[in-house]
Amino acid sequence: MPEEQVSRAAETLSKHILIVEDEPAIRDMVRDALERVGFVTSVADDATSGYAAVRDHRPDLVLLDWMLPGVSGLELARRLRREEQTRSLPIILLTARAEEEDRIKGFEVGADDYVGKPFSVRELLARIRAVLRRTAKVGDDEPIEVDGLRLDPVSHRVTANGQPVRMGPIEFRMLHFFMSHPERVFTRSQLLDSVWGSQVYVEERTVDVHIRRVRKALTPESFDRFIQTVHGTGYRFSREA
Ligand code: CA
C-alpha cells in the first residue's frame, strides 16, 4: 500500500461515511471529495452490500442512492429505520428524482436530508456537515469507561482498574478512537486516516507498531484483550472475546 496524504478538518475527524451508489463515476467522485477533507469512507454498489457494510463498519452517516439495481435505496432506508441498531443512523438520500412527491417519500422513510442529482461536491459536503452537526452526540469530551478501563479525553489520562497507564500521544489517540467506536472493525488505512492527523505520510505497517504499543501498555491489567486483530481486515475494540 503506498503512502498517502491525509488532510482533514477537525470537524470531520474520525467520521465514517458509507457511500451506497451503483454509478462508479459518482461513487468515486464523492469518495475522493470526502477523503480529501478528512472523512473516512467505505463504499457499496447495491443495497445488499450496503446493508452488510452498515453492519460491519457502523458508519456515522450513509449517503444512499435512491435508484439502485435490485433493492432500492428507499427500501434500504426503510429497513435501517426499522432496526434498533440503525434507527438513528443519519441517512442522506441521493437522487435524480426531483418531484415534490418523491422528496416527501424520502423524508417519510426517515431520511435526514435529500440531495438531488446533479449536485456539487460543495453542496454535498455542506449537507453532510449539517446533518452530522444536527445528529452529533453530546459529550465527546466525556470520559469513556469500559469494564475498568477508563480514558479521560480532557486530562489525557488512562487508568486500568484505577492504575495509571502510560502511553504516547498516538497510542492515546488510537485508544480514544477505538473506545469511541467499539465493536467496529477498522482497516489499517482507516486507522491511519482517523488517528494520525493532517498531512502525514505513514505506511500501513506503522499502524501495527502502535497497536503493539497500545496492547503492551494495557497488558498489566489484561485490557490488551480489548484490542483485537480481525484477520484479513484490521482491528477492532471489543469487550467480547
Ligand atoms: Ca443509481
XYZ file of N, CA and C and ligand atoms in Angstrom:
724
model
N 0.856 -1.204 0.000
C 0.000 0.000 0.000
C 0.883 1.242 0.000
N 0.685 2.140 -0.949
C 1.534 3.333 -1.000
C 1.256 4.265 0.174
N 2.229 5.101 0.442
C 1.995 6.126 1.459
C 0.921 7.068 0.937
N 0.197 7.631 1.829
C -0.853 8.512 1.329
C -0.935 9.787 2.139
N -1.418 10.760 1.478
C -1.544 12.046 2.129
C -2.960 12.179 2.676
N -3.042 12.569 3.899
C -4.346 12.708 4.517
C -4.491 14.133 5.007
N -5.483 14.811 4.543
C -5.730 16.139 5.085
C -7.108 16.140 5.692
N -7.284 16.949 6.692
C -8.569 16.891 7.360
C -8.938 18.228 7.982
N -10.218 18.366 8.210
C -10.694 19.455 9.050
C -11.083 18.820 10.373
N -10.889 19.541 11.455
C -11.142 18.978 12.784
C -12.544 18.399 12.878
N -13.465 19.072 12.228
C -14.867 18.706 12.265
C -15.134 17.302 11.715
N -14.324 16.874 10.759
C -14.577 15.596 10.113
C -13.808 14.463 10.785
N -13.020 14.796 11.809
C -12.147 13.804 12.432
C -12.920 12.540 12.808
N -12.419 11.442 12.335
C -12.959 10.135 12.697
C -14.335 9.817 12.124
N -14.961 10.749 11.418
C -16.310 10.453 10.931
C -16.237 9.533 9.718
N -17.049 8.529 9.769
C -17.025 7.495 8.737
C -18.312 7.576 7.906
N -18.135 7.796 6.612
C -19.287 7.928 5.717
C -19.340 6.713 4.789
N -20.470 6.055 4.755
C -20.679 4.958 3.806
C -21.401 5.514 2.576
N -20.858 5.223 1.402
C -21.471 5.676 0.151
C -22.072 4.465 -0.551
N -23.386 4.454 -0.713
C -24.042 3.358 -1.424
C -24.546 3.927 -2.740
N -23.874 3.584 -3.815
C -24.129 4.210 -5.123
C -23.667 3.244 -6.199
N -24.527 2.972 -7.195
C -24.162 1.995 -8.220
C -23.404 2.605 -9.395
N -23.440 3.910 -9.533
C -22.710 4.525 -10.653
C -21.278 4.821 -10.222
N -20.315 4.083 -10.840
C -18.921 4.194 -10.386
C -18.388 5.626 -10.438
N -18.756 6.375 -11.474
C -18.195 7.727 -11.618
C -18.611 8.609 -10.444
N -19.890 8.515 -10.073
C -20.384 9.336 -8.959
C -19.788 8.847 -7.640
N -19.759 7.500 -7.493
C -19.236 6.911 -6.255
C -17.793 7.360 -6.016
N -16.973 7.269 -7.076
C -15.558 7.619 -6.924
C -15.384 9.113 -6.666
N -16.181 9.898 -7.364
C -16.080 11.343 -7.202
C -16.421 11.748 -5.762
N -17.492 11.172 -5.250
C -17.913 11.508 -3.888
C -16.880 11.009 -2.877
N -16.408 9.779 -3.088
C -15.433 9.228 -2.140
C -14.164 10.088 -2.092
N -13.653 10.446 -3.282
C -12.438 11.262 -3.327
C -12.650 12.596 -2.620
N -13.811 13.199 -2.878
C -14.087 14.514 -2.271
C -14.152 14.403 -0.752
N -14.785 13.348 -0.248
C -14.923 13.184 1.203
C -13.575 12.897 1.848
N -12.772 12.047 1.191
C -11.478 11.701 1.777
C -10.536 12.895 1.764
N -10.688 13.733 0.736
C -9.832 14.921 0.649
C -10.022 15.836 1.855
N -11.223 15.908 2.385
C -11.441 16.785 3.541
C -11.370 16.023 4.862
N -10.971 14.745 4.807
C -10.657 14.061 6.056
C -11.666 13.038 6.550
N -12.738 12.815 5.798
C -13.663 11.761 6.217
C -13.055 10.388 5.927
N -13.431 9.416 6.726
C -13.122 8.025 6.426
C -14.315 7.505 5.626
N -14.059 6.764 4.564
C -15.185 6.312 3.739
C -15.153 4.811 3.525
N -16.322 4.269 3.243
C -16.382 2.960 2.625
C -17.476 3.031 1.568
N -17.455 2.088 0.621
C -18.394 2.162 -0.492
C -19.095 0.825 -0.702
N -20.294 0.919 -1.275
C -21.039 -0.273 -1.651
C -21.801 0.079 -2.915
N -22.059 -0.930 -3.779
C -22.711 -0.589 -5.041
C -24.143 -1.124 -5.157
N -24.635 -1.757 -4.101
C -26.065 -2.071 -4.096
C -26.560 -2.143 -2.647
N -27.862 -2.329 -2.488
C -28.454 -2.260 -1.152
C -27.982 -3.414 -0.260
N -27.793 -4.585 -0.855
C -27.391 -5.745 -0.062
C -25.997 -5.551 0.527
N -25.055 -5.141 -0.322
C -23.708 -4.911 0.213
C -23.685 -3.654 1.077
N -24.579 -2.712 0.798
C -24.691 -1.520 1.645
C -25.142 -1.887 3.045
N -26.113 -2.781 3.116
C -26.619 -3.224 4.420
C -25.516 -3.950 5.197
N -24.762 -4.796 4.476
C -23.648 -5.520 5.117
C -22.584 -4.536 5.610
N -22.333 -3.502 4.820
C -21.311 -2.513 5.202
C -21.745 -1.721 6.434
N -23.037 -1.442 6.547
C -23.545 -0.755 7.742
C -23.277 -1.616 8.975
N -23.539 -2.907 8.835
C -23.335 -3.831 9.948
C -21.855 -3.957 10.308
N -21.002 -4.055 9.290
C -19.576 -4.307 9.540
C -18.827 -3.056 9.976
N -19.169 -1.906 9.411
C -18.364 -0.699 9.652
C -19.035 0.305 10.575
N -20.334 0.125 10.843
C -21.052 1.098 11.680
C -20.702 2.540 11.313
N -21.039 2.971 10.114
C -20.693 4.333 9.696
C -21.443 5.372 10.531
N -20.932 6.612 10.480
C -21.591 7.706 11.187
C -22.706 8.311 10.349
N -22.643 8.076 9.034
C -23.660 8.621 8.126
C -23.642 7.798 6.850
N -24.812 7.641 6.215
C -24.892 6.911 4.950
C -25.384 7.850 3.858
N -24.624 7.904 2.763
C -25.090 8.565 1.545
C -25.702 7.462 0.701
N -26.970 7.571 0.450
C -27.689 6.438 -0.123
C -28.372 6.838 -1.427
N -27.939 6.223 -2.517
C -28.564 6.477 -3.802
C -29.959 5.856 -3.818
N -30.908 6.587 -4.326
C -32.294 6.101 -4.359
C -32.440 4.955 -5.342
N -31.965 5.178 -6.584
C -32.144 4.177 -7.640
C -30.948 3.235 -7.679
N -31.124 2.074 -7.050
C -30.084 1.052 -7.061
C -30.636 -0.168 -7.780
N -29.759 -0.978 -8.386
C -30.252 -2.207 -9.012
C -30.768 -3.160 -7.923
N -31.867 -3.841 -8.181
C -32.419 -4.739 -7.162
C -33.178 -3.940 -6.113
N -32.823 -4.147 -4.877
C -33.479 -3.435 -3.780
C -33.125 -1.949 -3.852
N -34.125 -1.088 -3.797
C -33.865 0.351 -3.950
C -33.277 0.945 -2.675
N -32.680 2.128 -2.848
C -32.142 2.851 -1.704
C -33.239 3.191 -0.708
N -34.423 3.456 -1.254
C -35.551 3.790 -0.386
C -35.905 2.605 0.520
N -35.888 1.402 -0.072
C -36.162 0.186 0.720
C -35.099 -0.010 1.798
N -33.841 0.241 1.425
C -32.769 0.070 2.406
C -32.936 1.079 3.550
N -33.295 2.310 3.196
C -33.506 3.330 4.236
C -34.595 2.881 5.202
N -35.671 2.345 4.617
C -36.794 1.866 5.430
C -36.333 0.768 6.396
N -35.524 -0.152 5.858
C -35.038 -1.266 6.674
C -34.128 -0.767 7.807
N -33.255 0.176 7.487
C -32.337 0.704 8.511
C -33.113 1.411 9.617
N -34.208 2.074 9.236
C -35.020 2.771 10.229
C -35.811 1.799 11.112
N -36.135 0.644 10.542
C -36.911 -0.344 11.306
C -36.079 -1.006 12.385
N -34.771 -1.167 12.135
C -33.946 -1.972 13.035
C -33.335 -1.120 14.138
N -33.379 -1.696 15.326
C -32.964 -0.995 16.540
C -31.583 -0.341 16.410
N -30.611 -1.120 15.930
C -29.226 -0.647 15.931
C -28.968 0.494 14.961
N -29.814 0.602 13.934
C -29.549 1.602 12.898
C -30.644 2.658 12.833
N -31.536 2.621 13.821
C -32.696 3.520 13.806
C -32.306 4.994 13.693
N -31.217 5.366 14.379
C -30.859 6.785 14.379
C -29.641 7.091 13.508
N -29.261 6.126 12.671
C -28.139 6.349 11.761
C -28.515 7.424 10.732
N -27.745 8.528 10.657
C -28.097 9.580 9.695
C -28.022 9.087 8.242
N -29.039 9.409 7.465
C -29.100 8.997 6.062
C -29.370 10.219 5.186
N -28.543 10.389 4.158
C -28.836 11.398 3.138
C -29.117 10.654 1.837
N -30.287 10.865 1.264
C -30.648 10.224 0.006
C -30.095 11.035 -1.166
N -29.497 10.322 -2.113
C -29.025 10.948 -3.349
C -29.991 10.535 -4.441
N -30.458 11.472 -5.220
C -31.431 11.052 -6.200
C -31.533 11.968 -7.393
N -31.837 11.343 -8.537
C -32.062 12.107 -9.754
C -33.494 12.611 -9.777
N -34.314 12.033 -8.927
C -35.705 12.449 -8.893
C -35.810 13.807 -8.216
N -36.660 14.611 -8.729
C -36.752 15.945 -8.147
C -38.181 16.336 -7.806
N -39.118 15.440 -8.127
C -40.501 15.816 -7.871
C -40.793 15.901 -6.376
N -41.655 16.790 -6.059
C -42.013 17.040 -4.668
C -42.492 15.762 -3.977
N -43.271 14.965 -4.723
C -43.833 13.750 -4.135
C -42.728 12.777 -3.705
N -41.672 12.695 -4.542
C -40.558 11.812 -4.215
C -39.793 12.322 -3.015
N -39.654 13.611 -2.970
C -38.957 14.232 -1.844
C -39.680 13.888 -0.538
N -40.987 13.993 -0.587
C -41.790 13.689 0.603
C -41.622 12.218 0.983
N -41.633 11.347 -0.048
C -41.469 9.918 0.215
C -40.123 9.643 0.899
N -39.097 10.362 0.455
C -37.769 10.210 1.051
C -37.772 10.551 2.530
N -38.429 11.643 2.876
C -38.474 12.027 4.280
C -39.376 11.091 5.076
N -40.406 10.572 4.404
C -41.310 9.645 5.107
C -40.602 8.382 5.581
N -39.642 7.882 4.787
C -38.921 6.690 5.247
C -37.863 7.049 6.280
N -37.692 8.348 6.536
C -36.808 8.728 7.632
C -35.444 9.234 7.216
N -35.284 9.596 5.937
C -34.006 10.195 5.530
C -33.842 11.539 6.243
N -32.596 11.873 6.594
C -32.352 13.124 7.303
C -32.253 14.294 6.341
N -31.869 13.975 5.099
C -31.812 15.014 4.081
C -31.851 14.340 2.720
N -31.828 15.165 1.684
C -32.156 14.718 0.357
C -31.371 15.597 -0.600
N -30.498 15.021 -1.418
C -29.703 15.829 -2.348
C -29.989 15.373 -3.768
N -30.462 16.302 -4.595
C -30.818 15.969 -5.975
C -29.606 15.958 -6.893
N -29.587 14.968 -7.811
C -28.521 14.921 -8.820
C -28.933 15.800 -9.998
N -28.012 16.473 -10.666
C -26.597 16.536 -10.270
C -26.404 17.505 -9.121
N -25.435 17.165 -8.255
C -25.156 18.048 -7.118
C -23.698 18.464 -7.189
N -23.367 19.571 -6.558
C -21.962 19.966 -6.477
C -21.383 19.342 -5.215
N -20.092 19.051 -5.279
C -19.402 18.479 -4.127
C -19.548 19.405 -2.926
N -19.470 20.678 -3.207
C -19.561 21.663 -2.139
C -20.913 21.595 -1.424
N -21.969 21.469 -2.233
C -23.303 21.375 -1.641
C -23.414 20.098 -0.807
N -22.905 19.001 -1.367
C -22.991 17.727 -0.661
C -22.257 17.795 0.687
N -21.049 18.368 0.676
C -20.275 18.481 1.924
C -21.019 19.328 2.947
N -21.638 20.396 2.470
C -22.383 21.266 3.389
C -23.546 20.503 4.019
N -24.248 19.702 3.189
C -25.370 18.912 3.719
C -24.895 17.871 4.725
N -23.780 17.211 4.391
C -23.247 16.175 5.293
C -22.889 16.796 6.639
N -22.181 17.911 6.589
C -21.772 18.559 7.850
C -22.968 19.004 8.661
N -23.974 19.529 7.955
C -25.173 19.998 8.662
C -25.872 18.825 9.355
N -25.995 17.704 8.654
C -26.668 16.540 9.252
C -25.842 15.994 10.421
N -24.516 15.942 10.256
C -23.670 15.439 11.345
C -23.751 16.344 12.567
N -23.802 17.651 12.326
C -23.923 18.589 13.456
C -25.245 18.391 14.182
N -26.287 18.236 13.362
C -27.630 18.097 13.926
C -27.758 16.825 14.752
N -27.077 15.770 14.294
C -27.249 14.467 14.933
C -26.100 14.134 15.880
N -25.184 15.111 16.074
C -23.996 14.831 16.898
C -24.396 14.455 18.313
N -23.693 13.492 18.831
C -23.910 13.134 20.228
C -23.182 14.149 21.085
N -23.807 14.554 22.173
C -23.101 15.449 23.082
C -22.118 14.634 23.902
N -21.142 15.322 24.461
C -20.251 14.648 25.399
C -19.058 13.978 24.760
N -18.539 14.528 23.656
C -17.332 13.964 23.067
C -16.129 14.100 23.992
N -16.226 15.024 24.962
C -15.126 15.199 25.908
C -15.331 14.401 27.190
N -16.426 13.656 27.251
C -16.714 12.883 28.455
C -15.751 11.702 28.569
N -15.341 11.383 29.799
C -14.526 10.174 29.978
C -15.285 8.934 29.484
N -14.547 7.992 28.955
C -15.140 6.738 28.493
C -14.626 5.632 29.396
N -15.507 4.782 29.870
C -15.062 3.689 30.720
C -15.660 2.374 30.235
N -14.803 1.377 30.087
C -15.260 0.046 29.691
C -14.645 -0.976 30.643
N -15.476 -1.568 31.478
C -15.020 -2.632 32.387
C -13.755 -2.306 33.172
N -13.637 -1.065 33.659
C -12.465 -0.736 34.465
C -11.339 -0.056 33.694
N -11.463 -0.026 32.376
C -10.510 0.740 31.572
C -11.140 2.112 31.325
N -10.426 3.171 31.762
C -11.038 4.495 31.716
C -10.112 5.458 30.991
N -10.703 6.217 30.046
C -9.921 7.197 29.301
C -10.597 8.552 29.439
N -9.817 9.546 29.854
C -10.349 10.891 30.024
C -9.770 11.800 28.939
N -10.594 12.192 27.949
C -10.093 12.984 26.821
C -9.602 14.365 27.241
N -10.108 14.888 28.356
C -9.725 16.240 28.768
C -8.355 16.240 29.446
N -8.159 15.350 30.400
C -6.873 15.317 31.115
C -5.849 14.421 30.414
N -6.297 13.714 29.362
C -5.415 12.777 28.642
C -4.868 11.688 29.559
N -5.689 11.250 30.510
C -5.249 10.176 31.398
C -5.997 8.892 31.087
N -5.241 7.793 31.192
C -5.847 6.472 31.060
C -5.566 5.718 32.348
N -6.579 5.086 32.897
C -6.353 4.220 34.050
C -6.975 2.855 33.773
N -6.339 1.835 34.336
C -6.829 0.463 34.211
C -7.057 -0.059 35.620
N -8.287 -0.307 35.973
C -8.650 -0.675 37.349
C -8.027 0.287 38.359
N -8.043 1.580 38.021
C -7.528 2.598 38.919
C -6.027 2.849 38.798
N -5.320 1.959 38.100
C -3.866 2.126 37.944
C -3.581 3.000 36.723
N -2.698 3.993 36.885
C -2.374 4.826 35.727
C -1.697 4.013 34.618
N -2.068 4.319 33.372
C -1.471 3.654 32.221
C -0.706 4.715 31.437
N 0.568 4.458 31.174
C 1.366 5.427 30.423
C 1.379 5.033 28.964
N 1.101 6.017 28.117
C 1.211 5.765 26.684
C 1.500 7.069 25.956
N 2.073 6.944 24.765
C 2.406 8.118 23.955
C 1.155 8.736 23.338
N 1.302 9.914 22.724
C 0.138 10.629 22.176
C -0.572 9.867 21.052
N 0.163 9.170 20.222
C -0.501 8.429 19.142
C -1.267 7.244 19.718
N -0.648 6.573 20.704
C -1.344 5.453 21.345
C -2.612 5.952 22.044
N -2.500 7.141 22.668
C -3.676 7.699 23.343
C -4.791 7.985 22.329
N -4.424 8.608 21.217
C -5.449 8.922 20.197
C -6.063 7.648 19.625
N -5.198 6.656 19.435
C -5.687 5.388 18.894
C -6.669 4.727 19.861
N -6.306 4.713 21.142
C -7.192 4.100 22.133
C -8.502 4.897 22.255
N -8.384 6.216 22.205
C -9.586 7.070 22.259
C -10.502 6.759 21.076
N -9.901 6.660 19.890
C -10.685 6.353 18.694
C -11.373 4.988 18.840
N -10.617 3.990 19.278
C -11.204 2.659 19.447
C -12.338 2.672 20.474
N -12.086 3.325 21.617
C -13.104 3.298 22.678
C -14.346 4.098 22.292
N -14.175 5.083 21.383
C -15.333 5.847 20.902
C -16.113 5.089 19.837
N -15.486 4.053 19.262
C -16.142 3.285 18.191
C -16.043 1.796 18.485
N -16.631 1.362 19.608
C -16.476 -0.048 19.965
C -17.193 -0.967 18.968
N -16.710 -2.175 18.875
C -17.350 -3.234 18.085
C -17.300 -2.984 16.582
N -16.522 -2.010 16.145
C -16.394 -1.794 14.703
C -15.024 -2.265 14.255
N -14.989 -2.850 13.068
C -13.708 -3.260 12.503
C -13.168 -2.119 11.642
N -11.887 -1.768 11.864
C -11.250 -0.740 11.051
C -10.063 -1.326 10.312
N -9.925 -0.950 9.033
C -8.736 -1.346 8.287
C -7.578 -0.468 8.737
N -6.374 -0.893 8.398
C -5.200 -0.073 8.729
C -5.316 1.300 8.090
N -5.813 1.307 6.869
C -5.947 2.579 6.170
C -6.934 3.511 6.887
N -8.031 2.957 7.376
C -8.999 3.778 8.114
C -8.411 4.272 9.430
N -7.616 3.420 10.074
C -6.985 3.844 11.327
C -5.977 4.963 11.070
N -5.235 4.850 9.967
C -4.299 5.924 9.612
C -5.052 7.231 9.451
N -6.139 7.160 8.697
C -6.927 8.369 8.440
C -7.454 8.975 9.736
N -7.851 8.122 10.654
C -8.560 8.620 11.833
C -7.633 9.022 12.972
N -6.462 8.427 13.042
C -5.626 8.614 14.219
C -4.454 9.564 13.977
N -3.972 9.609 12.731
C -2.682 10.256 12.510
C -2.719 11.752 12.220
N -3.875 12.352 12.073
C -3.862 13.800 11.866
C -3.489 14.208 10.459
N -3.180 15.473 10.290
C -3.151 16.049 8.952
C -1.805 15.892 8.253
N -1.882 15.772 6.967
C -0.710 15.900 6.090
C 0.424 14.959 6.462
N 0.103 13.771 6.847
C 1.177 12.864 7.241
C 1.403 11.814 6.169
N 2.622 11.307 6.123
C 2.953 10.216 5.227
C 3.385 9.049 6.095
N 2.538 8.097 6.243
C 2.834 6.974 7.123
C 2.467 5.696 6.395
N 3.287 4.674 6.562
C 2.966 3.394 5.941
C 2.024 2.594 6.820
N 1.265 1.727 6.180
C 0.247 0.995 6.933
C 0.829 0.124 8.042
N 2.043 -0.391 7.826
C 2.571 -1.270 8.879
C 2.895 -0.497 10.153
N 2.993 0.837 10.035
C 3.180 1.668 11.228
C 2.009 1.480 12.197
N 0.832 1.259 11.628
C -0.346 1.025 12.472
C -0.094 -0.162 13.397
N 0.484 -1.217 12.848
C 0.725 -2.424 13.643
C 1.689 -2.141 14.796
N 2.679 -1.295 14.530
C 3.650 -0.942 15.571
C 2.923 -0.286 16.743
N 2.029 0.660 16.429
C 1.340 1.375 17.504
C 0.270 0.518 18.182
N -0.321 -0.370 17.432
C -1.251 -1.328 18.044
C -0.502 -2.144 19.107
N 0.709 -2.582 18.754
C 1.505 -3.362 19.716
C 1.800 -2.543 20.967
N 2.084 -1.262 20.781
C 2.383 -0.400 21.946
C 1.145 -0.202 22.820
N -0.001 -0.023 22.188
C -1.236 0.130 22.974
C -1.472 -1.142 23.777
N -1.344 -2.285 23.116
C -1.564 -3.560 23.818
C -0.603 -3.723 24.983
N 0.670 -3.360 24.736
C 1.677 -3.522 25.776
C 1.318 -2.668 26.994
N 0.862 -1.426 26.719
C 0.502 -0.531 27.823
C -0.683 -1.083 28.617
N -1.555 -1.827 27.938
C -2.774 -2.327 28.588
C -2.596 -3.719 29.200
N -1.454 -4.330 28.935
C -1.236 -5.711 29.361
C -1.268 -5.937 30.883
N -0.660 -5.023 31.700
C -0.621 -5.309 33.149
C -1.987 -5.626 33.757
N -3.053 -4.962 33.291
C -4.383 -5.263 33.830
C -5.209 -6.094 32.830
N -4.535 -6.664 31.861
C -5.152 -7.588 30.885
C -6.186 -6.938 29.959
N -6.131 -5.604 29.824
C -7.075 -4.970 28.893
C -6.588 -5.030 27.446
N -5.397 -5.569 27.237
C -4.933 -5.752 25.861
C -5.879 -6.663 25.080
N -6.672 -7.460 25.806
C -7.624 -8.351 25.121
C -8.694 -7.572 24.363
N -8.906 -6.299 24.742
C -9.919 -5.486 24.051
C -9.485 -5.075 22.635
N -8.169 -5.044 22.400
C -7.671 -4.624 21.077
C -7.486 -5.891 20.250
N -8.443 -6.157 19.385
C -8.483 -7.459 18.722
C -8.107 -7.374 17.248
N -7.347 -8.366 16.822
C -6.994 -8.472 15.412
C -8.127 -9.188 14.675
N -8.579 -8.597 13.580
C -9.576 -9.260 12.743
C -8.838 -9.671 11.474
N -8.572 -10.954 11.361
C -7.664 -11.419 10.326
C -8.168 -11.072 8.933
N -7.248 -10.549 8.133
C -7.586 -10.173 6.774
C -8.263 -8.825 6.663
N -8.595 -8.194 7.808
C -9.286 -6.918 7.731
C -8.552 -5.824 8.495
N -8.394 -5.997 9.788
C -7.753 -4.945 10.574
C -7.923 -5.190 12.052
N -8.461 -4.176 12.747
C -8.558 -4.260 14.193
C -9.916 -3.765 14.685
N -10.259 -4.215 15.873
C -11.469 -3.696 16.496
C -11.268 -3.639 18.005
N -12.047 -2.769 18.655
C -12.071 -2.689 20.114
C -13.336 -3.408 20.563
N -13.177 -4.435 21.395
C -14.342 -5.177 21.830
C -14.104 -5.777 23.198
N -15.126 -5.749 24.033
C -15.015 -6.396 25.345
C -15.359 -7.876 25.234
N -15.970 -8.259 24.112
C -16.298 -9.672 23.900
C -15.044 -10.416 23.466
N -14.920 -11.642 23.900
C -13.753 -12.427 23.488
C -13.848 -12.777 22.013
Ca -28.288 4.835 -9.259
